[in-house]
Protein backbone atom coordinates (compact mmCIF):
# COMPACT_ATOMS: atom_id res chain seq x y z
CA UNK A 1 186.57 90.87 -4.27
CA UNK A 2 183.80 89.51 -2.00
CA UNK A 3 181.87 91.66 0.61
CA UNK A 4 179.18 90.70 2.88
CA UNK A 5 177.09 93.03 5.21
CA UNK A 6 173.89 92.99 7.18
CA UNK A 7 171.22 95.62 6.42
CA UNK A 8 167.97 95.82 8.31
CA UNK A 9 167.88 91.91 8.73
CA UNK A 10 168.99 91.24 5.25
CA UNK A 11 172.24 89.36 4.21
CA UNK A 12 173.82 91.26 1.28
CA UNK A 13 176.72 89.45 -0.45
CA UNK A 14 178.56 91.08 -3.19
CA UNK A 15 181.20 89.70 -5.53
CA UNK A 16 182.99 91.70 -8.06
CA UNK A 17 184.14 90.22 -11.62
CA UNK A 18 186.14 91.52 -14.47
CA UNK A 19 183.90 91.55 -17.56
CA UNK A 20 186.07 92.37 -20.49
CA UNK A 21 188.10 95.17 -18.61
CA UNK A 22 185.02 96.47 -16.69
CA UNK A 23 184.59 95.67 -13.09
CA UNK A 24 180.95 94.60 -12.34
CA UNK A 25 179.07 93.07 -9.44
CA UNK A 26 176.99 89.98 -8.74
CA UNK A 27 175.00 90.12 -5.61
CA UNK A 28 172.72 87.93 -3.57
CA UNK A 29 170.58 89.40 -0.88
CA UNK A 30 168.44 86.97 1.35
CA UNK A 31 166.27 87.01 4.51
CA UNK A 32 164.53 84.01 5.67
CA UNK A 33 162.82 82.55 2.74
CA UNK A 34 163.38 85.44 0.23
CA UNK A 35 166.41 85.67 -2.01
CA UNK A 36 167.02 88.01 -4.85
CA UNK A 37 170.01 87.75 -7.41
CA UNK A 38 171.59 90.66 -9.46
CA UNK A 39 174.10 90.22 -12.16
CA UNK A 40 176.19 92.65 -14.16
CA UNK A 41 175.49 95.88 -12.47
CA UNK A 42 177.38 98.57 -10.63
CA UNK A 43 180.02 98.95 -13.27
CA UNK A 44 183.28 100.63 -12.27
CA UNK A 45 187.01 100.87 -12.80
CA UNK A 46 188.16 99.22 -9.60
CA UNK A 47 186.62 96.29 -7.42
CA UNK A 48 186.31 98.58 -4.41
CA UNK A 49 184.29 101.22 -6.44
CA UNK A 50 182.00 98.48 -7.94
CA UNK A 51 181.44 96.86 -4.42
CA UNK A 52 180.65 100.24 -2.94
CA UNK A 53 178.30 101.25 -5.79
CA UNK A 54 176.64 97.74 -5.56
CA UNK A 55 176.10 98.06 -1.71
CA UNK A 56 174.50 101.66 -2.03
CA UNK A 57 172.31 100.56 -4.89
CA UNK A 58 171.00 97.38 -3.22
CA UNK A 59 170.28 99.14 -0.01
CA UNK A 60 168.30 101.79 -1.88
CA UNK A 61 166.47 98.99 -3.82
CA UNK A 62 165.36 97.41 -0.66
CA UNK A 63 164.00 100.59 0.78
CA UNK A 64 162.45 101.50 -2.43
CA UNK A 65 160.54 98.33 -2.49
CA UNK A 66 159.58 98.55 1.20
CA UNK A 67 161.44 95.49 2.25
CA UNK A 68 162.96 97.32 5.24
CA UNK A 69 161.79 99.38 7.99
CA UNK A 70 162.76 102.68 6.19
CA UNK A 71 160.35 103.59 3.57
CA UNK A 72 159.30 106.78 1.72
CA UNK A 73 155.77 105.58 1.79
CA UNK A 74 155.68 105.67 5.69
CA UNK A 75 156.92 109.24 5.63
CA UNK A 76 154.22 110.41 3.08
CA UNK A 77 151.53 108.63 4.99
CA UNK A 78 152.15 110.76 8.16
CA UNK A 79 151.90 114.00 5.91
CA UNK A 80 148.69 112.74 4.26
CA UNK A 81 146.92 112.31 7.61
CA UNK A 82 147.23 116.09 8.37
CA UNK A 83 144.09 118.05 7.63
CA UNK A 84 143.93 119.85 4.38
CA UNK A 85 144.07 123.24 6.00
CA UNK A 86 147.41 122.44 7.72
CA UNK A 87 148.76 121.37 4.35
CA UNK A 88 147.91 124.49 2.69
CA UNK A 89 149.47 126.40 5.43
CA UNK A 90 152.74 124.39 5.24
CA UNK A 91 152.88 125.12 1.42
CA UNK A 92 152.29 128.81 1.79
CA UNK A 93 154.98 129.14 4.39
CA UNK A 94 157.60 127.72 1.83
CA UNK A 95 156.86 130.49 -0.48
């Protein structure tokens, strides 16, 4: 099975292969001059499940490594810019 999608400017190409009875994925993600290749991940019982698992994992990997516009660091930076007094108040309100 072959699947291709665009994600935040990245081209994600996923191919599923049978490795001794287990379906696994091979993927290439690229954008302009950058390219990453992943092999033998997203094990599953079916091609569709392997491709879906690979797609989710790759999008998460791009986000985690700050290669997209969606990053956890950006969110935490906004919190860190608040004065310490406000941070304490927010923590106290949760408990």
